[in-house]
Amino acid sequence: PINMDNLEIAKEVLRRKFIVGLLDNKRGSFARFDHYFKWKESPKYEKEFGCRKQLMDEKYVPKHPIRKDSDTWKLLLEQNRFDVHLYDFAKELFSQQSYIFGL
């Protein structure tokens, strides 16, 4: 079973090894990926930009939305509580990394 120690290890791995991107901030995410991976220096950048722009402009719509505070929502939240904590940490890390990348 997963416990708080596992969560803390996962947070540390995320903090040390990942550049965080968020679906609800695609433009900011792509900007930091461009910066970090130096994609703008690629001779294919202009050609590939259309594909990235399409991805950035797409809206994510869940196929089976679940109402917040429903019994299903509460059950999923309980069963995935460590994932939720890790996601909340990833959102904080996204903000912290914004300062690192100057974005």
Short mmCIF file of C-alpha atoms in Angstrom, two decimals:
data_model
loop_
_atom_site.label_atom_id
_atom_site.label_comp_id
_atom_site.label_asym_id
_atom_site.label_seq_id
_atom_site.Cartn_x
_atom_site.Cartn_y
_atom_site.Cartn_z
CA PRO A 1 0.00 0.00 0.00
CA ILE A 2 1.02 3.58 -0.67
CA ASN A 3 1.68 5.82 2.33
CA MET A 4 2.82 9.36 3.14
CA ASP A 5 6.48 8.34 2.86
CA ASN A 6 5.87 7.23 -0.72
CA LEU A 7 4.15 10.55 -1.42
CA GLU A 8 7.12 12.51 -0.08
CA ILE A 9 9.52 10.47 -2.24
CA ALA A 10 7.34 11.10 -5.30
CA LYS A 11 7.29 14.84 -4.55
CA GLU A 12 11.07 14.91 -4.29
CA VAL A 13 11.49 13.02 -7.58
CA LEU A 14 9.03 15.41 -9.25
CA ARG A 15 10.86 18.43 -7.83
CA ARG A 16 14.31 17.22 -8.87
CA LYS A 17 13.69 15.47 -12.18
CA PHE A 18 10.71 17.03 -13.96
CA ILE A 19 9.73 20.16 -15.79
CA VAL A 20 6.07 20.49 -14.93
CA GLY A 21 3.47 21.28 -17.55
CA LEU A 22 -0.23 21.68 -16.84
CA LEU A 23 -3.14 21.01 -19.15
CA ASP A 24 -4.97 24.05 -17.80
CA ASN A 25 -1.96 26.24 -18.68
CA LYS A 26 -0.84 24.83 -22.01
CA ARG A 27 0.66 28.09 -23.28
CA GLY A 28 2.79 28.53 -20.18
CA SER A 29 3.77 24.88 -20.31
CA PHE A 30 4.85 25.03 -23.95
CA ALA A 31 6.73 28.26 -23.30
CA ARG A 32 8.83 26.61 -20.60
CA PHE A 33 9.40 23.51 -22.77
CA ASP A 34 10.48 25.78 -25.66
CA HIS A 35 12.87 27.56 -23.31
CA TYR A 36 14.33 24.47 -21.65
CA PHE A 37 14.69 22.28 -24.74
CA LYS A 38 15.67 25.24 -26.97
CA TRP A 39 13.03 24.21 -29.49
CA LYS A 40 13.01 27.68 -31.06
CA GLU A 41 16.56 27.03 -32.22
CA SER A 42 15.40 24.05 -34.29
CA PRO A 43 15.23 24.64 -38.05
CA LYS A 44 11.87 22.81 -37.96
CA TYR A 45 10.41 25.14 -35.32
CA GLU A 46 8.20 27.19 -37.65
CA LYS A 47 6.87 24.07 -39.39
CA GLU A 48 6.15 22.31 -36.08
CA PHE A 49 4.66 25.39 -34.45
CA GLY A 50 1.33 24.84 -36.24
CA CYS A 51 0.99 21.44 -34.58
CA ARG A 52 1.78 22.88 -31.15
CA LYS A 53 -0.60 25.78 -31.73
CA GLN A 54 -3.37 23.32 -32.55
CA LEU A 55 -2.65 21.41 -29.34
CA MET A 56 -2.64 24.63 -27.33
CA ASP A 57 -5.95 25.79 -28.79
CA GLU A 58 -7.78 22.49 -28.22
CA LYS A 59 -10.15 22.44 -25.30
CA TYR A 60 -10.23 19.35 -23.12
CA VAL A 61 -13.75 18.15 -22.48
CA PRO A 62 -14.12 15.05 -20.31
CA LYS A 63 -16.20 12.32 -21.94
CA HIS A 64 -17.86 11.41 -18.65
CA PRO A 65 -17.85 14.45 -16.37
CA ILE A 66 -18.39 13.81 -12.68
CA ARG A 67 -20.14 16.38 -10.53
CA LYS A 68 -17.99 17.70 -7.71
CA ASP A 69 -19.19 16.57 -4.28
CA SER A 70 -21.15 13.66 -5.76
CA ASP A 71 -20.73 10.24 -4.17
CA THR A 72 -18.66 9.15 -7.18
CA TRP A 73 -16.43 12.21 -6.81
CA LYS A 74 -15.89 11.52 -3.12
CA LEU A 75 -15.09 7.85 -3.78
CA LEU A 76 -12.58 8.71 -6.52
CA LEU A 77 -11.02 11.37 -4.32
CA GLU A 78 -10.56 8.90 -1.48
CA GLN A 79 -9.16 6.16 -3.71
CA ASN A 80 -6.76 8.61 -5.40
CA ARG A 81 -5.88 10.85 -2.47
CA PHE A 82 -2.11 10.47 -2.91
CA ASP A 83 -2.42 11.31 -6.62
CA VAL A 84 -4.45 14.39 -5.70
CA HIS A 85 -1.78 15.48 -3.20
CA LEU A 86 0.93 14.93 -5.81
CA TYR A 87 -1.03 16.91 -8.41
CA ASP A 88 -1.48 19.78 -5.94
CA PHE A 89 2.27 19.71 -5.34
CA ALA A 90 2.87 19.70 -9.13
CA LYS A 91 0.74 22.86 -9.43
CA GLU A 92 2.86 24.54 -6.74
CA LEU A 93 6.00 23.36 -8.49
CA PHE A 94 4.70 24.76 -11.79
CA SER A 95 4.50 28.20 -10.15
CA GLN A 96 7.96 27.86 -8.60
CA GLN A 97 9.47 26.79 -11.91
CA SER A 98 7.94 29.85 -13.58
CA TYR A 99 10.42 31.94 -11.61
CA ILE A 100 13.30 29.66 -12.53
CA PHE A 101 12.51 29.93 -16.25
CA GLY A 102 11.67 33.61 -16.00
CA LEU A 103 8.22 32.98 -17.48
#
